Amino acid sequence: MTLQPASTTTDPFTTLRPRLFGIAYRMLGVRADAEDVLQDAWLRWSRQDLAALQSAEAWLVTVVTRLSIDQLRALKAEREAYVGWWLPEPLVELHDYTTGDAQHHNTPEAAAELAGELSVAFMYVLERLGPEERAAFLLRQVFDYDYPEIAAQLGKTEASCRQMVHRASERVQQARTRFEVPHAVHHQLLQRFMLAAKSGDRNAIEALLSEDAQLIGDGGGKVSSFPKPLQGRFRIAMLYWAQHRRLGEQLAYRIALINGEPGLLHYANGRLDSAQAFVTDGERVVAIYAVRNPDKLAGVPAVL
């Protein structure tokens, strides 16, 4: 990637803000934390002598990356003490599939920089990486920076950056199940799953789940969730069946884009209960990531 010099007609920070937010969010997984990093970067930018910069992009990406690394290190103890499984704060986009209209919630940034590797499953796997390793991996594999650029951004040698990216790539590949599924296929499967869940048809739900499907829930100790991943299609189908049996007509779902992929917003008694992201192989659901922590759902419409 060739870095462009600072623009003389528009504010480079404004132009680059979607990319900077994309880096910070993927590093931290929480919108407020990413926004704090951007605010700090903007304050530094406002005091910078722009005429002395060879590249505004290089300077801003370096600052945001290093601030994100520092913030992630500071959050380490907090996340180690987190109750249950930690999932990222979901970025939700409501979409009317009958008209093609979209409503953006929790995503004020341009969609282009958030359209790549952003899924909840991907973000969950990134939590296995150390801060610098995570930064190097993202800059290379998601944002396509060259190794000399990454070395300058991280203050490391090229050889060190190559090693970090290689190790991170191996760990990510080992930890995630990835399928290339067309968006329309993902949506159609999810629609069938939603109808089965709404009707409480346990057999239909189970038929849409892979045999070794798993569900990971994040309640953050503030609402109930599972202390361990729920394993197997029978147990997951029983969960959705039990919810229908308990809530009946007070149970509702809405399809939404969650971190760029079709997912479900689950409502109970008219109030938002969870945002659910799905991994599918195109025929069945392989994994479900359910964010229930109310702090992470603050940017999602609370009432259906």
mmCIF file of C-alpha atoms in Angstrom:
data_model
loop_
_atom_site.group_PDB
_atom_site.id
_atom_site.type_symbol
_atom_site.label_atom_id
_atom_site.label_comp_id
_atom_site.label_asym_id
_atom_site.label_seq_id
_atom_site.Cartn_x
_atom_site.Cartn_y
_atom_site.Cartn_z
ATOM 1 C CA MET A 1 0.000 0.000 0.000
ATOM 2 C CA THR A 2 1.295 3.428 -0.961
ATOM 3 C CA LEU A 3 0.598 6.135 1.585
ATOM 4 C CA GLN A 4 -0.741 9.374 0.220
ATOM 5 C CA PRO A 5 0.558 12.769 1.293
ATOM 6 C CA ALA A 6 -1.578 14.999 3.436
ATOM 7 C CA SER A 7 -4.388 16.678 1.494
ATOM 8 C CA THR A 8 -4.288 20.424 1.163
ATOM 9 C CA THR A 9 -8.025 20.775 0.461
ATOM 10 C CA THR A 10 -9.640 18.649 3.154
ATOM 11 C CA ASP A 11 -8.816 17.781 6.726
ATOM 12 C CA PRO A 12 -6.915 14.455 6.579
ATOM 13 C CA PHE A 13 -8.228 13.416 9.987
ATOM 14 C CA THR A 14 -11.823 13.706 8.792
ATOM 15 C CA THR A 15 -11.029 11.873 5.571
ATOM 16 C CA LEU A 16 -9.201 9.078 7.382
ATOM 17 C CA ARG A 17 -11.559 8.835 10.347
ATOM 18 C CA PRO A 18 -13.417 5.713 9.074
ATOM 19 C CA ARG A 19 -10.124 3.859 8.681
ATOM 20 C CA LEU A 20 -8.857 5.056 12.055
ATOM 21 C CA PHE A 21 -12.081 3.959 13.739
ATOM 22 C CA GLY A 22 -11.850 0.607 11.943
ATOM 23 C CA ILE A 23 -8.371 0.037 13.366
ATOM 24 C CA ALA A 24 -9.279 1.142 16.898
ATOM 25 C CA TYR A 25 -12.503 -0.874 17.034
ATOM 26 C CA ARG A 26 -10.847 -4.057 15.777
ATOM 27 C CA MET A 27 -8.104 -3.575 18.347
ATOM 28 C CA LEU A 28 -10.407 -2.887 21.296
ATOM 29 C CA GLY A 29 -13.825 -4.345 20.465
ATOM 30 C CA VAL A 30 -15.711 -1.568 22.270
ATOM 31 C CA ARG A 31 -16.975 1.492 20.496
ATOM 32 C CA ALA A 32 -16.506 3.900 23.404
ATOM 33 C CA ASP A 33 -12.889 2.797 23.816
ATOM 34 C CA ALA A 34 -12.287 3.226 20.090
ATOM 35 C CA GLU A 35 -13.852 6.694 20.200
ATOM 36 C CA ASP A 36 -11.628 7.630 23.148
ATOM 37 C CA VAL A 37 -8.577 6.634 21.128
ATOM 38 C CA LEU A 38 -9.741 8.752 18.190
ATOM 39 C CA GLN A 39 -10.396 11.717 20.469
ATOM 40 C CA ASP A 40 -6.891 11.464 21.912
ATOM 41 C CA ALA A 41 -5.449 11.117 18.395
ATOM 42 C CA TRP A 42 -7.378 14.192 17.232
ATOM 43 C CA LEU A 43 -6.023 16.276 20.135
ATOM 44 C CA ARG A 44 -2.495 15.287 19.164
ATOM 45 C CA TRP A 45 -3.283 15.929 15.517
ATOM 46 C CA SER A 46 -4.601 19.420 16.274
ATOM 47 C CA ARG A 47 -1.255 20.309 17.844
ATOM 48 C CA GLN A 48 0.807 18.822 15.040
ATOM 49 C CA ASP A 49 2.709 20.912 12.472
ATOM 50 C CA LEU A 50 1.124 19.528 9.299
ATOM 51 C CA ALA A 51 3.771 21.063 7.069
ATOM 52 C CA ALA A 52 6.358 18.856 8.748
ATOM 53 C CA LEU A 53 4.511 15.635 7.904
ATOM 54 C CA GLN A 54 5.507 13.556 4.935
ATOM 55 C CA SER A 55 2.286 11.541 5.153
ATOM 56 C CA ALA A 56 -0.791 12.375 7.225
ATOM 57 C CA GLU A 57 -2.034 8.799 6.910
ATOM 58 C CA ALA A 58 1.204 7.279 8.177
ATOM 59 C CA TRP A 59 1.255 9.652 11.153
ATOM 60 C CA LEU A 60 -2.402 9.138 12.090
ATOM 61 C CA VAL A 61 -2.393 5.350 11.669
ATOM 62 C CA THR A 62 0.760 5.157 13.794
ATOM 63 C CA VAL A 63 -0.746 7.277 16.568
ATOM 64 C CA VAL A 64 -4.087 5.409 16.597
ATOM 65 C CA THR A 65 -2.373 2.010 16.509
ATOM 66 C CA ARG A 66 -0.017 2.829 19.386
ATOM 67 C CA LEU A 67 -2.787 4.406 21.463
ATOM 68 C CA SER A 68 -4.908 1.287 20.878
ATOM 69 C CA ILE A 69 -2.042 -0.961 21.977
ATOM 70 C CA ASP A 70 -1.637 1.077 25.172
ATOM 71 C CA GLN A 71 -5.381 0.986 25.828
ATOM 72 C CA LEU A 72 -5.560 -2.772 25.256
ATOM 73 C CA ARG A 73 -2.722 -3.312 27.707
ATOM 74 C CA ALA A 74 -4.547 -1.178 30.267
ATOM 75 C CA LEU A 75 -7.707 -3.258 29.764
ATOM 76 C CA LYS A 76 -5.889 -6.575 30.212
ATOM 77 C CA ALA A 77 -6.617 -6.975 33.925
ATOM 78 C CA GLU A 78 -10.222 -5.888 33.469
ATOM 79 C CA ARG A 79 -10.831 -8.467 30.748
ATOM 80 C CA GLU A 80 -9.096 -11.219 32.697
ATOM 81 C CA ALA A 81 -11.518 -10.525 35.561
ATOM 82 C CA TYR A 82 -14.537 -10.350 33.244
ATOM 83 C CA VAL A 83 -17.374 -12.642 34.299
ATOM 84 C CA GLY A 84 -17.984 -15.266 31.642
ATOM 85 C CA TRP A 85 -17.029 -15.033 27.989
ATOM 86 C CA TRP A 86 -15.986 -11.668 26.559
ATOM 87 C CA LEU A 87 -17.505 -10.781 23.190
ATOM 88 C CA PRO A 88 -17.111 -7.458 21.338
ATOM 89 C CA GLU A 89 -19.716 -4.745 21.461
ATOM 90 C CA PRO A 90 -21.811 -5.411 18.337
ATOM 91 C CA LEU A 91 -22.054 -2.865 15.541
ATOM 92 C CA VAL A 92 -25.656 -3.148 14.382
ATOM 93 C CA GLU A 93 -27.305 -2.077 11.152
ATOM 94 C CA LEU A 94 -31.043 -2.544 10.805
ATOM 95 C CA HIS A 95 -32.055 -3.439 7.271
ATOM 96 C CA ASP A 96 -35.449 -3.575 5.612
ATOM 97 C CA TYR A 97 -35.025 -6.430 3.159
ATOM 98 C CA THR A 98 -38.321 -5.591 1.467
ATOM 99 C CA THR A 99 -37.220 -2.095 0.456
ATOM 100 C CA GLY A 100 -33.434 -2.356 0.669
ATOM 101 C CA ASP A 101 -33.333 0.559 3.108
ATOM 102 C CA ALA A 102 -30.817 0.487 5.941
ATOM 103 C CA GLN A 103 -30.763 2.187 9.313
ATOM 104 C CA HIS A 104 -27.351 2.458 10.925
ATOM 105 C CA HIS A 105 -27.111 2.084 14.679
ATOM 106 C CA ASN A 106 -23.808 2.271 16.476
ATOM 107 C CA THR A 107 -22.045 2.746 13.114
ATOM 108 C CA PRO A 108 -21.547 6.440 12.351
ATOM 109 C CA GLU A 109 -18.424 5.687 10.339
ATOM 110 C CA ALA A 110 -18.467 5.016 6.610
ATOM 111 C CA ALA A 111 -19.202 1.359 5.913
ATOM 112 C CA ALA A 112 -16.241 0.872 3.578
ATOM 113 C CA GLU A 113 -13.642 0.530 6.324
ATOM 114 C CA LEU A 114 -15.942 -1.704 8.374
ATOM 115 C CA ALA A 115 -16.921 -4.049 5.580
ATOM 116 C CA GLY A 116 -13.886 -6.323 5.743
ATOM 117 C CA GLU A 117 -12.919 -8.744 8.495
ATOM 118 C CA LEU A 118 -15.224 -7.583 11.261
ATOM 119 C CA SER A 119 -17.448 -10.494 12.279
ATOM 120 C CA VAL A 120 -18.063 -11.214 15.950
ATOM 121 C CA ALA A 121 -16.445 -14.630 15.433
ATOM 122 C CA PHE A 122 -13.317 -12.973 14.038
ATOM 123 C CA MET A 123 -13.201 -10.414 16.849
ATOM 124 C CA TYR A 124 -13.619 -13.198 19.402
ATOM 125 C CA VAL A 125 -10.569 -14.998 18.016
ATOM 126 C CA LEU A 126 -8.508 -11.788 18.054
ATOM 127 C CA GLU A 127 -8.785 -11.781 21.849
ATOM 128 C CA ARG A 128 -6.241 -14.624 21.851
ATOM 129 C CA LEU A 129 -3.543 -12.300 20.495
ATOM 130 C CA GLY A 130 -1.268 -9.951 22.411
ATOM 131 C CA PRO A 131 -1.694 -6.192 21.756
ATOM 132 C CA GLU A 132 1.289 -5.732 19.398
ATOM 133 C CA GLU A 133 0.671 -9.063 17.701
ATOM 134 C CA ARG A 134 -2.961 -8.086 17.163
ATOM 135 C CA ALA A 135 -1.966 -4.719 15.714
ATOM 136 C CA ALA A 136 0.572 -6.219 13.307
ATOM 137 C CA PHE A 137 -1.904 -8.854 12.150
ATOM 138 C CA LEU A 138 -4.689 -6.323 11.542
ATOM 139 C CA LEU A 139 -2.485 -3.812 9.752
ATOM 140 C CA ARG A 140 -1.226 -6.507 7.402
ATOM 141 C CA GLN A 141 -4.145 -8.877 6.886
ATOM 142 C CA VAL A 142 -7.086 -6.480 7.137
ATOM 143 C CA PHE A 143 -5.720 -3.084 6.113
ATOM 144 C CA ASP A 144 -3.080 -4.377 3.678
ATOM 145 C CA TYR A 145 -0.143 -2.285 4.842
ATOM 146 C CA ASP A 146 3.328 -3.348 3.715
ATOM 147 C CA TYR A 147 5.846 -4.592 6.258
ATOM 148 C CA PRO A 148 8.054 -1.460 6.122
ATOM 149 C CA GLU A 149 4.955 0.597 6.967
ATOM 150 C CA ILE A 150 3.946 -1.742 9.789
ATOM 151 C CA ALA A 151 7.480 -1.674 11.184
ATOM 152 C CA ALA A 152 7.387 2.127 11.278
ATOM 153 C CA GLN A 153 3.900 2.184 12.818
ATOM 154 C CA LEU A 154 4.855 -0.226 15.597
ATOM 155 C CA GLY A 155 8.453 0.895 16.061
ATOM 156 C CA LYS A 156 9.686 -2.636 15.318
ATOM 157 C CA THR A 157 11.954 -4.235 12.744
ATOM 158 C CA GLU A 158 10.450 -5.687 9.589
ATOM 159 C CA ALA A 159 11.641 -9.148 10.586
ATOM 160 C CA SER A 160 9.913 -8.849 13.958
ATOM 161 C CA CYS A 161 6.675 -7.722 12.299
ATOM 162 C CA ARG A 162 6.779 -10.611 9.843
ATOM 163 C CA GLN A 163 7.200 -13.047 12.734
ATOM 164 C CA MET A 164 4.309 -11.511 14.658
ATOM 165 C CA VAL A 165 1.986 -11.624 11.646
ATOM 166 C CA HIS A 166 2.992 -15.224 10.887
ATOM 167 C CA ARG A 167 2.374 -16.370 14.478
ATOM 168 C CA ALA A 168 -0.896 -14.466 14.686
ATOM 169 C CA SER A 169 -2.114 -15.869 11.364
ATOM 170 C CA GLU A 170 -1.451 -19.414 12.550
ATOM 171 C CA ARG A 171 -3.269 -18.854 15.836
ATOM 172 C CA VAL A 172 -6.240 -17.205 14.131
ATOM 173 C CA GLN A 173 -6.470 -19.968 11.548
ATOM 174 C CA GLN A 174 -6.360 -22.676 14.218
ATOM 175 C CA ALA A 175 -8.981 -20.998 16.384
ATOM 176 C CA ARG A 176 -11.626 -20.054 13.840
ATOM 177 C CA THR A 177 -13.919 -21.898 11.500
ATOM 178 C CA ARG A 178 -14.293 -19.908 8.322
ATOM 179 C CA PHE A 179 -16.683 -20.481 5.454
ATOM 180 C CA GLU A 180 -17.103 -18.431 2.295
ATOM 181 C CA VAL A 181 -20.882 -18.100 2.255
ATOM 182 C CA PRO A 182 -22.702 -15.634 -0.028
ATOM 183 C CA HIS A 183 -24.510 -12.921 1.890
ATOM 184 C CA ALA A 184 -27.884 -13.904 0.387
ATOM 185 C CA VAL A 185 -27.428 -17.559 1.420
ATOM 186 C CA HIS A 186 -26.500 -16.520 4.962
ATOM 187 C CA HIS A 187 -29.595 -14.329 5.153
ATOM 188 C CA GLN A 188 -31.937 -17.015 3.792
ATOM 189 C CA LEU A 189 -30.672 -19.598 6.282
ATOM 190 C CA LEU A 190 -31.004 -17.127 9.126
ATOM 191 C CA GLN A 191 -34.551 -16.295 8.069
ATOM 192 C CA ARG A 192 -35.460 -19.991 8.261
ATOM 193 C CA PHE A 193 -33.806 -20.222 11.679
ATOM 194 C CA MET A 194 -35.709 -17.156 12.891
ATOM 195 C CA LEU A 195 -39.063 -18.585 11.778
ATOM 196 C CA ALA A 196 -38.297 -21.902 13.481
ATOM 197 C CA ALA A 197 -37.265 -20.140 16.713
ATOM 198 C CA LYS A 198 -40.367 -17.909 16.675
ATOM 199 C CA SER A 199 -42.654 -20.906 16.209
ATOM 200 C CA GLY A 200 -40.858 -22.993 18.842
ATOM 201 C CA ASP A 201 -40.422 -25.877 16.391
ATOM 202 C CA ARG A 202 -37.620 -27.749 18.135
ATOM 203 C CA ASN A 203 -37.094 -30.258 15.322
ATOM 204 C CA ALA A 204 -36.866 -27.490 12.716
ATOM 205 C CA ILE A 205 -34.367 -25.564 14.852
ATOM 206 C CA GLU A 206 -32.249 -28.653 15.388
ATOM 207 C CA ALA A 207 -32.272 -29.444 11.652
ATOM 208 C CA LEU A 208 -30.748 -26.033 10.939
ATOM 209 C CA LEU A 209 -27.849 -26.566 13.358
ATOM 210 C CA SER A 210 -24.690 -28.548 12.671
ATOM 211 C CA GLU A 211 -24.177 -31.551 14.935
ATOM 212 C CA ASP A 212 -21.284 -29.908 16.792
ATOM 213 C CA ALA A 213 -22.720 -26.378 16.826
ATOM 214 C CA GLN A 214 -21.838 -24.180 19.783
ATOM 215 C CA LEU A 215 -23.355 -21.109 21.417
ATOM 216 C CA ILE A 216 -21.219 -18.609 23.339
ATOM 217 C CA GLY A 217 -23.012 -16.063 25.494
ATOM 218 C CA ASP A 218 -21.756 -12.817 27.031
ATOM 219 C CA GLY A 219 -23.725 -11.549 30.014
ATOM 220 C CA GLY A 220 -20.806 -9.771 31.654
ATOM 221 C CA GLY A 221 -22.040 -10.818 35.095
ATOM 222 C CA LYS A 222 -24.949 -8.364 34.711
ATOM 223 C CA VAL A 223 -27.478 -10.762 33.199
ATOM 224 C CA SER A 224 -27.558 -14.543 33.156
ATOM 225 C CA SER A 225 -25.513 -16.395 30.571
ATOM 226 C CA PHE A 226 -23.680 -19.672 30.170
ATOM 227 C CA PRO A 227 -20.416 -20.154 32.104
ATOM 228 C CA LYS A 228 -19.293 -22.538 29.355
ATOM 229 C CA PRO A 229 -20.108 -22.661 25.637
ATOM 230 C CA LEU A 230 -23.325 -24.552 24.967
ATOM 231 C CA GLN A 231 -22.293 -27.502 22.806
ATOM 232 C CA GLY A 232 -24.347 -29.567 20.360
ATOM 233 C CA ARG A 233 -27.418 -28.893 18.268
ATOM 234 C CA PHE A 234 -29.809 -30.682 20.651
ATOM 235 C CA ARG A 235 -28.912 -28.487 23.627
ATOM 236 C CA ILE A 236 -29.037 -25.291 21.561
ATOM 237 C CA ALA A 237 -32.384 -26.259 20.024
ATOM 238 C CA MET A 238 -33.705 -26.947 23.522
ATOM 239 C CA LEU A 239 -32.656 -23.445 24.592
ATOM 240 C CA TYR A 240 -34.623 -21.758 21.807
ATOM 241 C CA TRP A 241 -37.570 -24.096 22.383
ATOM 242 C CA ALA A 242 -37.572 -23.296 26.111
ATOM 243 C CA GLN A 243 -37.528 -19.556 25.382
ATOM 244 C CA HIS A 244 -40.558 -19.951 23.137
ATOM 245 C CA ARG A 245 -42.332 -22.081 25.724
ATOM 246 C CA ARG A 246 -41.668 -19.482 28.443
ATOM 247 C CA LEU A 247 -42.411 -16.306 26.488
ATOM 248 C CA GLY A 248 -44.844 -17.357 23.776
ATOM 249 C CA GLU A 249 -46.142 -14.322 21.893
ATOM 250 C CA GLN A 250 -43.853 -12.071 23.913
ATOM 251 C CA LEU A 251 -40.849 -13.531 22.069
ATOM 252 C CA ALA A 252 -39.702 -11.706 18.944
ATOM 253 C CA TYR A 253 -36.735 -11.629 16.581
ATOM 254 C CA ARG A 254 -35.536 -9.171 13.999
ATOM 255 C CA ILE A 255 -32.897 -9.772 11.347
ATOM 256 C CA ALA A 256 -30.113 -7.176 11.382
ATOM 257 C CA LEU A 257 -26.567 -6.858 10.140
ATOM 258 C CA ILE A 258 -24.290 -7.481 13.106
ATOM 259 C CA ASN A 259 -20.679 -6.569 12.419
ATOM 260 C CA GLY A 260 -21.387 -6.749 8.704
ATOM 261 C CA GLU A 261 -23.104 -10.155 8.665
ATOM 262 C CA PRO A 262 -26.773 -11.208 9.024
ATOM 263 C CA GLY A 263 -27.701 -11.820 12.648
ATOM 264 C CA LEU A 264 -30.698 -11.660 14.963
ATOM 265 C CA LEU A 265 -31.881 -9.177 17.543
ATOM 266 C CA HIS A 266 -33.785 -11.107 20.201
ATOM 267 C CA TYR A 267 -36.577 -9.303 22.075
ATOM 268 C CA ALA A 268 -38.428 -10.531 25.161
ATOM 269 C CA ASN A 269 -41.576 -8.743 26.307
ATOM 270 C CA GLY A 270 -40.807 -6.014 23.775
ATOM 271 C CA ARG A 271 -37.339 -5.276 25.168
ATOM 272 C CA LEU A 272 -33.986 -6.120 23.642
ATOM 273 C CA ASP A 273 -32.511 -9.244 25.226
ATOM 274 C CA SER A 274 -29.522 -10.046 22.999
ATOM 275 C CA ALA A 275 -27.764 -9.462 19.705
ATOM 276 C CA GLN A 276 -26.919 -12.808 18.125
ATOM 277 C CA ALA A 277 -24.235 -13.286 15.468
ATOM 278 C CA PHE A 278 -24.175 -16.497 13.430
ATOM 279 C CA VAL A 279 -21.509 -18.528 11.656
ATOM 280 C CA THR A 280 -22.838 -20.808 8.922
ATOM 281 C CA ASP A 281 -21.382 -23.198 6.378
ATOM 282 C CA GLY A 282 -24.179 -22.293 3.970
ATOM 283 C CA GLU A 283 -26.418 -25.194 4.973
ATOM 284 C CA ARG A 284 -26.439 -25.157 8.778
ATOM 285 C CA VAL A 285 -25.538 -22.872 11.662
ATOM 286 C CA VAL A 286 -22.104 -23.731 13.033
ATOM 287 C CA ALA A 287 -21.810 -21.199 15.864
ATOM 288 C CA ILE A 288 -23.872 -18.526 17.612
ATOM 289 C CA TYR A 289 -22.409 -15.593 19.567
ATOM 290 C CA ALA A 290 -25.032 -14.007 21.822
ATOM 291 C CA VAL A 291 -24.217 -10.628 23.388
ATOM 292 C CA ARG A 292 -26.494 -10.046 26.411
ATOM 293 C CA ASN A 293 -24.391 -7.634 28.472
ATOM 294 C CA PRO A 294 -26.651 -4.541 28.555
ATOM 295 C CA ASP A 295 -23.641 -2.211 28.480
ATOM 296 C CA LYS A 296 -22.725 -3.601 25.063
ATOM 297 C CA LEU A 297 -26.277 -3.240 23.738
ATOM 298 C CA ALA A 298 -26.660 0.448 24.585
ATOM 299 C CA GLY A 299 -26.376 1.495 20.939
ATOM 300 C CA VAL A 300 -29.032 -0.951 19.682
ATOM 301 C CA PRO A 301 -32.774 -0.070 19.604
ATOM 302 C CA ALA A 302 -34.033 -1.305 22.974
ATOM 303 C CA VAL A 303 -37.693 -1.550 21.955
ATOM 304 C CA LEU A 304 -38.951 -3.584 19.005
#
